[in-house]
Short mmCIF file of N, CA and C in Angstrom, two decimals:
data_model
loop_
_atom_site.label_atom_id
_atom_site.label_comp_id
_atom_site.label_asym_id
_atom_site.label_seq_id
_atom_site.Cartn_x
_atom_site.Cartn_y
_atom_site.Cartn_z
N MET A 1 0.72 -1.00 -0.19
CA MET A 1 -0.33 0.02 0.47
C MET A 1 0.94 1.47 -0.05
N ARG A 2 2.11 1.16 0.66
CA ARG A 2 2.63 1.76 0.62
C ARG A 2 3.30 2.73 -0.81
N PRO A 3 3.90 1.68 -1.58
CA PRO A 3 4.66 2.05 -2.96
C PRO A 3 3.40 2.98 -3.62
N PHE A 4 2.10 2.35 -3.58
CA PHE A 4 0.64 2.73 -4.71
C PHE A 4 0.55 4.57 -3.54
N LEU A 5 0.84 4.80 -2.64
CA LEU A 5 0.85 5.84 -1.79
C LEU A 5 1.85 6.54 -2.16
N ALA A 6 2.70 6.22 -2.51
CA ALA A 6 4.29 7.42 -2.37
C ALA A 6 3.72 7.53 -4.13
N ILE A 7 3.37 6.24 -5.09
CA ILE A 7 3.07 6.61 -6.28
C ILE A 7 2.40 7.80 -7.04
N LEU A 8 1.22 7.56 -6.06
CA LEU A 8 0.11 8.56 -5.94
C LEU A 8 1.08 10.28 -5.90
N ALA A 9 1.29 10.69 -4.24
CA ALA A 9 1.61 11.33 -4.59
C ALA A 9 2.23 11.81 -5.05
N VAL A 10 3.18 11.20 -5.55
CA VAL A 10 4.23 11.93 -7.00
C VAL A 10 3.51 12.56 -8.22
N LEU A 11 2.16 11.40 -8.54
CA LEU A 11 1.46 12.28 -9.45
C LEU A 11 0.57 13.10 -9.44
N ILE A 12 0.39 13.68 -7.74
CA ILE A 12 -0.20 14.83 -7.77
C ILE A 12 0.41 15.60 -8.05
N VAL A 13 1.72 15.70 -6.71
CA VAL A 13 2.68 16.90 -6.98
C VAL A 13 3.08 16.72 -8.76
N ALA A 14 3.33 16.10 -9.44
CA ALA A 14 3.68 16.38 -10.96
C ALA A 14 2.49 17.07 -12.04
N THR A 15 1.41 17.18 -11.78
CA THR A 15 0.32 17.80 -12.27
C THR A 15 -0.40 18.77 -11.54
N SER A 16 0.51 19.26 -10.73
CA SER A 16 0.09 20.62 -9.97
C SER A 16 0.43 21.62 -10.61
N VAL A 17 2.14 21.06 -10.32
CA VAL A 17 3.28 21.86 -10.82
C VAL A 17 2.98 22.17 -12.34
N ARG A 18 3.11 23.33 -12.54
CA ARG A 18 3.11 23.79 -14.29
C ARG A 18 4.66 24.18 -14.85
N ALA A 19 5.00 23.37 -15.11
CA ALA A 19 6.86 23.68 -15.27
C ALA A 19 6.65 23.58 -16.74
N ALA A 20 7.95 24.02 -17.65
CA ALA A 20 8.75 24.01 -18.90
C ALA A 20 8.54 23.10 -18.84
N PRO A 21 8.52 23.07 -20.34
CA PRO A 21 8.88 21.21 -20.76
C PRO A 21 10.31 21.28 -21.12
N ASP A 22 10.95 19.98 -20.69
CA ASP A 22 12.09 19.79 -20.52
C ASP A 22 13.24 20.14 -21.49
N ARG A 23 12.71 19.36 -22.77
CA ARG A 23 13.57 20.38 -24.12
C ARG A 23 12.60 20.61 -24.51
N LEU A 24 12.36 21.58 -25.40
CA LEU A 24 12.29 22.40 -26.39
C LEU A 24 12.88 21.60 -27.92
N PRO A 25 12.31 21.62 -29.07
CA PRO A 25 12.52 21.45 -30.36
C PRO A 25 13.63 22.45 -30.77
N ALA A 26 13.74 23.72 -30.26
CA ALA A 26 14.47 24.43 -30.94
C ALA A 26 16.32 23.91 -30.21
N GLU A 27 16.07 23.20 -28.84
CA GLU A 27 17.20 23.14 -28.75
C GLU A 27 17.52 21.58 -28.33
N ALA A 28 17.46 20.96 -28.57
CA ALA A 28 17.65 19.84 -30.33
C ALA A 28 18.10 20.28 -31.45
N THR A 29 17.57 21.56 -31.84
CA THR A 29 18.20 22.17 -33.02
C THR A 29 19.66 22.57 -32.52
N ALA A 30 19.52 23.02 -31.66
CA ALA A 30 20.93 23.52 -30.84
C ALA A 30 21.70 22.52 -30.21
N ASP A 31 21.20 21.41 -29.89
CA ASP A 31 22.25 20.55 -29.91
C ASP A 31 22.83 19.46 -30.65
N SER A 32 22.12 19.58 -31.47
CA SER A 32 22.79 18.62 -32.74
C SER A 32 24.05 19.78 -33.23
N LEU A 33 23.37 20.75 -33.07
CA LEU A 33 24.43 21.84 -34.01
C LEU A 33 26.36 21.68 -32.87
N TYR A 34 25.66 22.13 -32.02
CA TYR A 34 26.89 21.58 -31.10
C TYR A 34 27.69 20.71 -30.93
N ASP A 35 26.99 19.50 -30.99
CA ASP A 35 27.27 18.16 -31.09
C ASP A 35 28.30 18.15 -32.81
N ALA A 36 27.86 18.51 -33.42
CA ALA A 36 28.50 18.78 -34.83
C ALA A 36 29.62 19.76 -35.06
N GLN A 37 29.68 20.47 -33.93
CA GLN A 37 30.41 21.82 -33.70
C GLN A 37 30.82 22.19 -34.72
N ALA A 38 29.51 22.93 -35.37
CA ALA A 38 29.05 23.88 -36.14
C ALA A 38 28.72 24.81 -35.17
N ILE A 39 29.40 25.44 -34.53
CA ILE A 39 29.54 26.49 -33.18
C ILE A 39 29.19 27.98 -34.18
N ASP A 40 29.89 28.37 -35.55
CA ASP A 40 29.28 29.58 -35.33
C ASP A 40 27.91 29.48 -36.13
N SER A 41 26.91 28.40 -36.45
CA SER A 41 25.71 28.40 -36.33
C SER A 41 25.41 27.96 -35.56
N LEU A 42 25.93 27.37 -34.51
CA LEU A 42 24.81 27.27 -33.19
C LEU A 42 24.92 29.07 -32.87
N LEU A 43 25.76 29.62 -33.21
CA LEU A 43 25.32 31.23 -32.33
C LEU A 43 24.47 31.95 -33.61
N ALA A 44 24.77 31.86 -34.79
CA ALA A 44 23.67 32.87 -35.42
C ALA A 44 22.27 31.70 -35.41
N PHE A 45 21.95 30.58 -34.99
CA PHE A 45 20.72 30.27 -34.27
C PHE A 45 20.40 30.86 -33.16
N SER A 46 21.04 30.87 -32.34
CA SER A 46 20.28 30.77 -31.24
C SER A 46 20.05 32.21 -30.86
N GLU A 47 21.24 33.22 -31.52
CA GLU A 47 20.95 34.52 -32.07
C GLU A 47 19.06 34.87 -32.22
N ARG A 48 19.45 34.72 -33.90
CA ARG A 48 17.54 33.92 -34.14
C ARG A 48 16.59 33.69 -33.31
N MET A 49 16.56 32.80 -32.28
CA MET A 49 16.00 32.06 -31.72
C MET A 49 15.88 33.65 -30.64
N VAL A 50 16.54 34.05 -30.18
CA VAL A 50 16.31 34.75 -28.82
C VAL A 50 15.45 36.18 -29.29
N ALA A 51 15.79 36.44 -30.53
CA ALA A 51 14.85 37.82 -31.33
C ALA A 51 13.74 37.49 -31.64
N ARG A 52 13.88 36.09 -31.88
CA ARG A 52 12.72 35.56 -32.22
C ARG A 52 11.87 35.02 -30.73
N SER A 53 12.22 35.14 -30.35
CA SER A 53 11.60 34.11 -28.73
C SER A 53 10.99 35.73 -27.86
N GLN A 54 12.14 36.99 -27.72
CA GLN A 54 12.01 38.03 -27.71
C GLN A 54 10.65 38.34 -28.37
N ALA A 55 9.75 38.41 -29.27
CA ALA A 55 9.15 39.08 -30.03
C ALA A 55 8.03 38.15 -29.61
N ALA A 56 7.85 37.24 -29.67
CA ALA A 56 6.86 36.34 -29.26
C ALA A 56 6.37 35.93 -27.59
N ASP A 57 7.32 36.46 -26.88
CA ASP A 57 6.80 36.55 -25.76
C ASP A 57 6.60 35.53 -25.17
N GLU A 58 8.24 34.62 -25.51
CA GLU A 58 8.55 33.61 -24.69
C GLU A 58 9.83 33.02 -24.10
N PRO A 59 9.20 33.62 -22.82
CA PRO A 59 10.81 33.26 -22.08
C PRO A 59 11.55 32.28 -21.18
N VAL A 60 11.08 30.88 -21.51
CA VAL A 60 11.77 29.77 -21.56
C VAL A 60 12.58 30.04 -22.82
N LEU A 61 11.44 29.66 -24.05
CA LEU A 61 12.30 29.58 -24.97
C LEU A 61 13.37 30.38 -24.75
N GLN A 62 13.52 31.91 -24.89
CA GLN A 62 14.33 32.84 -25.18
C GLN A 62 15.73 32.86 -23.61
N GLY A 63 15.34 32.28 -22.33
CA GLY A 63 16.84 32.44 -21.38
C GLY A 63 17.38 30.71 -22.58
N ARG A 64 16.36 30.14 -22.99
CA ARG A 64 17.24 28.45 -23.15
C ARG A 64 17.87 28.74 -24.40
N MET A 65 17.64 29.52 -25.41
CA MET A 65 18.55 30.00 -26.00
C MET A 65 19.69 31.07 -26.11
N MET A 66 19.02 31.82 -25.28
CA MET A 66 20.49 32.51 -24.77
C MET A 66 21.69 31.56 -23.38
N TYR A 67 20.65 30.59 -23.26
CA TYR A 67 22.25 29.69 -22.81
C TYR A 67 22.95 28.82 -23.97
N HIS A 68 22.50 29.02 -24.75
CA HIS A 68 23.28 28.61 -26.28
C HIS A 68 24.34 28.99 -26.89
N ARG A 69 23.24 30.60 -26.79
CA ARG A 69 24.53 31.43 -26.90
C ARG A 69 25.67 31.45 -26.00
N GLY A 70 25.37 31.53 -25.15
CA GLY A 70 26.47 31.60 -24.14
C GLY A 70 27.53 30.46 -24.43
N ARG A 71 26.80 29.21 -24.13
CA ARG A 71 27.63 28.03 -24.89
C ARG A 71 28.57 28.29 -25.79
N ALA A 72 28.16 28.86 -27.02
CA ALA A 72 28.84 29.03 -28.27
C ALA A 72 30.29 29.82 -28.26
N ARG A 73 29.63 31.15 -27.99
CA ARG A 73 30.72 31.97 -27.32
C ARG A 73 31.70 31.53 -26.22
N LEU A 74 31.51 31.01 -25.54
CA LEU A 74 32.60 30.26 -24.53
C LEU A 74 32.85 29.31 -25.49
N ALA A 75 32.44 28.47 -26.65
CA ALA A 75 33.75 27.48 -27.46
C ALA A 75 34.10 28.56 -28.59
N LEU A 76 34.02 29.78 -28.44
CA LEU A 76 34.54 30.48 -29.69
C LEU A 76 35.75 31.53 -28.77
N ARG A 77 35.57 31.32 -27.71
CA ARG A 77 36.73 32.42 -26.43
C ARG A 77 36.33 33.58 -26.37
N ASP A 78 34.65 34.19 -26.37
CA ASP A 78 34.48 35.30 -26.15
C ASP A 78 33.88 36.06 -25.49
N PRO A 79 34.44 36.38 -24.57
CA PRO A 79 34.41 36.73 -23.12
C PRO A 79 32.94 37.17 -22.78
N ARG A 80 32.07 37.63 -23.48
CA ARG A 80 30.75 37.84 -23.60
C ARG A 80 29.84 36.93 -23.54
N ALA A 81 30.55 35.60 -23.54
CA ALA A 81 29.71 34.04 -22.82
C ALA A 81 29.65 34.41 -21.77
N VAL A 82 30.26 34.78 -20.66
CA VAL A 82 29.56 34.87 -18.97
C VAL A 82 28.23 35.64 -19.40
N GLU A 83 28.60 36.86 -19.78
CA GLU A 83 27.00 37.92 -19.71
C GLU A 83 25.62 36.84 -20.42
N ALA A 84 25.94 36.18 -21.36
CA ALA A 84 24.91 35.73 -22.27
C ALA A 84 24.75 34.47 -20.66
N LEU A 85 25.26 33.37 -20.39
CA LEU A 85 24.85 33.04 -19.48
C LEU A 85 24.07 33.39 -18.01
N ASP A 86 24.47 34.84 -17.63
CA ASP A 86 24.03 35.32 -16.65
C ASP A 86 22.60 35.54 -17.00
N ARG A 87 22.23 36.24 -17.73
CA ARG A 87 21.06 36.70 -18.84
C ARG A 87 20.19 35.38 -19.06
N ALA A 88 20.82 34.43 -19.13
CA ALA A 88 20.19 32.80 -19.55
C ALA A 88 19.26 32.58 -17.99
N LEU A 89 20.28 32.72 -16.79
CA LEU A 89 20.08 32.89 -15.82
C LEU A 89 18.86 33.46 -15.21
N ALA A 90 19.19 34.82 -15.26
CA ALA A 90 17.84 35.44 -14.71
C ALA A 90 16.77 35.39 -15.24
N ILE A 91 16.39 35.05 -16.92
CA ILE A 91 15.37 35.01 -17.47
C ILE A 91 14.94 33.60 -16.57
N ALA A 92 15.34 32.19 -16.74
CA ALA A 92 14.98 30.90 -16.55
C ALA A 92 14.71 31.49 -15.09
N THR A 93 15.19 32.19 -14.14
CA THR A 93 15.10 32.06 -13.06
C THR A 93 13.17 32.67 -12.86
N ALA A 94 13.28 33.92 -13.56
CA ALA A 94 12.38 34.73 -13.83
C ALA A 94 10.67 34.39 -14.23
N ALA A 95 11.18 32.70 -15.25
CA ALA A 95 9.91 31.87 -15.74
C ALA A 95 10.17 30.83 -15.29
N ASN A 96 11.20 30.86 -13.92
CA ASN A 96 10.60 29.92 -13.12
C ASN A 96 10.33 28.49 -14.35
N ASP A 97 11.72 28.30 -14.95
CA ASP A 97 12.02 27.64 -15.72
C ASP A 97 13.38 26.48 -15.39
N SER A 98 13.01 25.73 -14.36
CA SER A 98 14.05 24.88 -13.50
C SER A 98 15.28 23.84 -14.51
N THR A 99 14.82 23.52 -15.45
CA THR A 99 15.60 23.27 -16.97
C THR A 99 16.46 23.83 -17.18
N GLY A 100 16.34 24.80 -17.64
CA GLY A 100 17.14 26.31 -17.90
C GLY A 100 17.66 26.26 -16.54
N ARG A 101 17.37 26.67 -16.25
CA ARG A 101 18.42 27.53 -14.43
C ARG A 101 19.36 26.57 -14.13
N MET A 102 19.34 25.11 -14.52
CA MET A 102 19.96 23.86 -13.95
C MET A 102 21.27 24.36 -15.11
N HIS A 103 20.48 23.95 -16.44
CA HIS A 103 21.79 24.12 -17.98
C HIS A 103 22.64 25.60 -17.20
N ALA A 104 22.12 27.20 -17.41
CA ALA A 104 22.76 27.77 -16.96
C ALA A 104 23.71 27.37 -15.97
N LEU A 105 23.63 27.15 -14.81
CA LEU A 105 24.08 27.06 -13.38
C LEU A 105 25.65 26.14 -13.64
N GLY A 106 24.70 24.87 -14.57
CA GLY A 106 26.38 24.25 -14.32
C GLY A 106 27.57 24.77 -15.36
N LEU A 107 26.96 25.26 -16.42
CA LEU A 107 28.56 25.78 -17.25
C LEU A 107 28.54 26.90 -16.58
N LYS A 108 27.88 27.93 -16.26
CA LYS A 108 28.81 29.07 -15.37
C LYS A 108 29.29 28.41 -13.95
N ALA A 109 29.25 27.63 -13.27
CA ALA A 109 30.20 26.40 -12.77
C ALA A 109 31.21 25.69 -13.30
N PHE A 110 30.95 25.97 -14.60
CA PHE A 110 32.15 25.01 -15.64
C PHE A 110 33.69 26.16 -15.52
N VAL A 111 32.71 27.41 -16.14
CA VAL A 111 33.57 28.57 -16.62
C VAL A 111 34.21 28.88 -14.97
N SER A 112 33.71 28.44 -14.35
CA SER A 112 34.45 29.61 -13.03
C SER A 112 35.42 28.52 -12.56
N VAL A 113 35.08 27.48 -12.40
CA VAL A 113 36.10 26.47 -12.25
C VAL A 113 37.48 25.87 -13.48
N ASN A 114 37.45 26.61 -14.45
CA ASN A 114 38.48 26.63 -15.62
C ASN A 114 38.66 28.27 -15.50
N GLN A 115 38.81 29.01 -14.53
CA GLN A 115 39.43 30.36 -14.26
C GLN A 115 39.87 30.20 -12.49
N GLY A 116 39.78 29.53 -11.90
CA GLY A 116 40.46 29.08 -10.85
C GLY A 116 39.69 29.55 -9.73
N ARG A 117 38.54 29.90 -9.48
CA ARG A 117 37.58 30.86 -8.46
C ARG A 117 36.91 29.33 -8.17
N PHE A 118 37.35 28.48 -7.51
CA PHE A 118 36.43 27.12 -6.86
C PHE A 118 35.73 27.69 -5.87
N ASP A 119 35.76 28.49 -5.14
CA ASP A 119 34.59 28.86 -4.17
C ASP A 119 33.42 29.12 -5.07
N GLU A 120 33.50 30.06 -6.34
CA GLU A 120 32.06 30.61 -6.59
C GLU A 120 31.73 29.35 -7.62
N SER A 121 32.59 28.24 -7.93
CA SER A 121 32.05 26.89 -8.62
C SER A 121 31.18 26.18 -7.52
N ILE A 122 32.07 26.02 -6.92
CA ILE A 122 31.07 25.32 -5.15
C ILE A 122 29.79 26.25 -5.57
N ALA A 123 29.97 27.19 -5.25
CA ALA A 123 28.26 28.05 -4.44
C ALA A 123 27.19 27.70 -5.68
N LEU A 124 28.01 27.89 -7.09
CA LEU A 124 26.83 27.66 -8.26
C LEU A 124 26.23 26.29 -7.92
N ASN A 125 27.66 25.41 -7.87
CA ASN A 125 27.31 23.69 -7.64
C ASN A 125 26.20 23.54 -6.80
N GLU A 126 26.37 24.02 -5.25
CA GLU A 126 25.68 24.16 -4.40
C GLU A 126 24.02 24.75 -4.38
N GLU A 127 24.16 25.63 -5.74
CA GLU A 127 22.48 26.54 -5.64
C GLU A 127 22.07 25.38 -6.45
N ARG A 128 22.43 24.74 -7.88
CA ARG A 128 22.01 23.36 -8.61
C ARG A 128 21.38 22.61 -8.19
N ILE A 129 21.89 22.47 -6.48
CA ILE A 129 21.79 20.81 -6.38
C ILE A 129 20.51 21.06 -5.36
N GLU A 130 20.42 22.63 -4.43
CA GLU A 130 19.12 22.71 -3.69
C GLU A 130 17.80 23.14 -4.79
#
């Protein structure tokens, strides 16, 4: 009986919380471009999608595409990568998009550790766990 009640409780919580979808179609495209190492194409695609999502007032898509913009800039060693990740994190937090927030925090933590800011990286990973 306990397993049944646990499953029922999870289903009730899952259906009562409105969450953003785990993966948007545009993210599949962005991930494919990244996996193919088509970084310039990823940057161009993410910039078009950021503009489109702003015009359509879709903050979840905007935040996630801002993450991909930061990801592409990071791969290109563009110093504006952190700025894009900060913006992605702010948008994801405001839109209550836990998936987008987790991605942005993870990449920001990666950048921090690579720059020798270990305390900041630990704090970002702790925030990601919470």
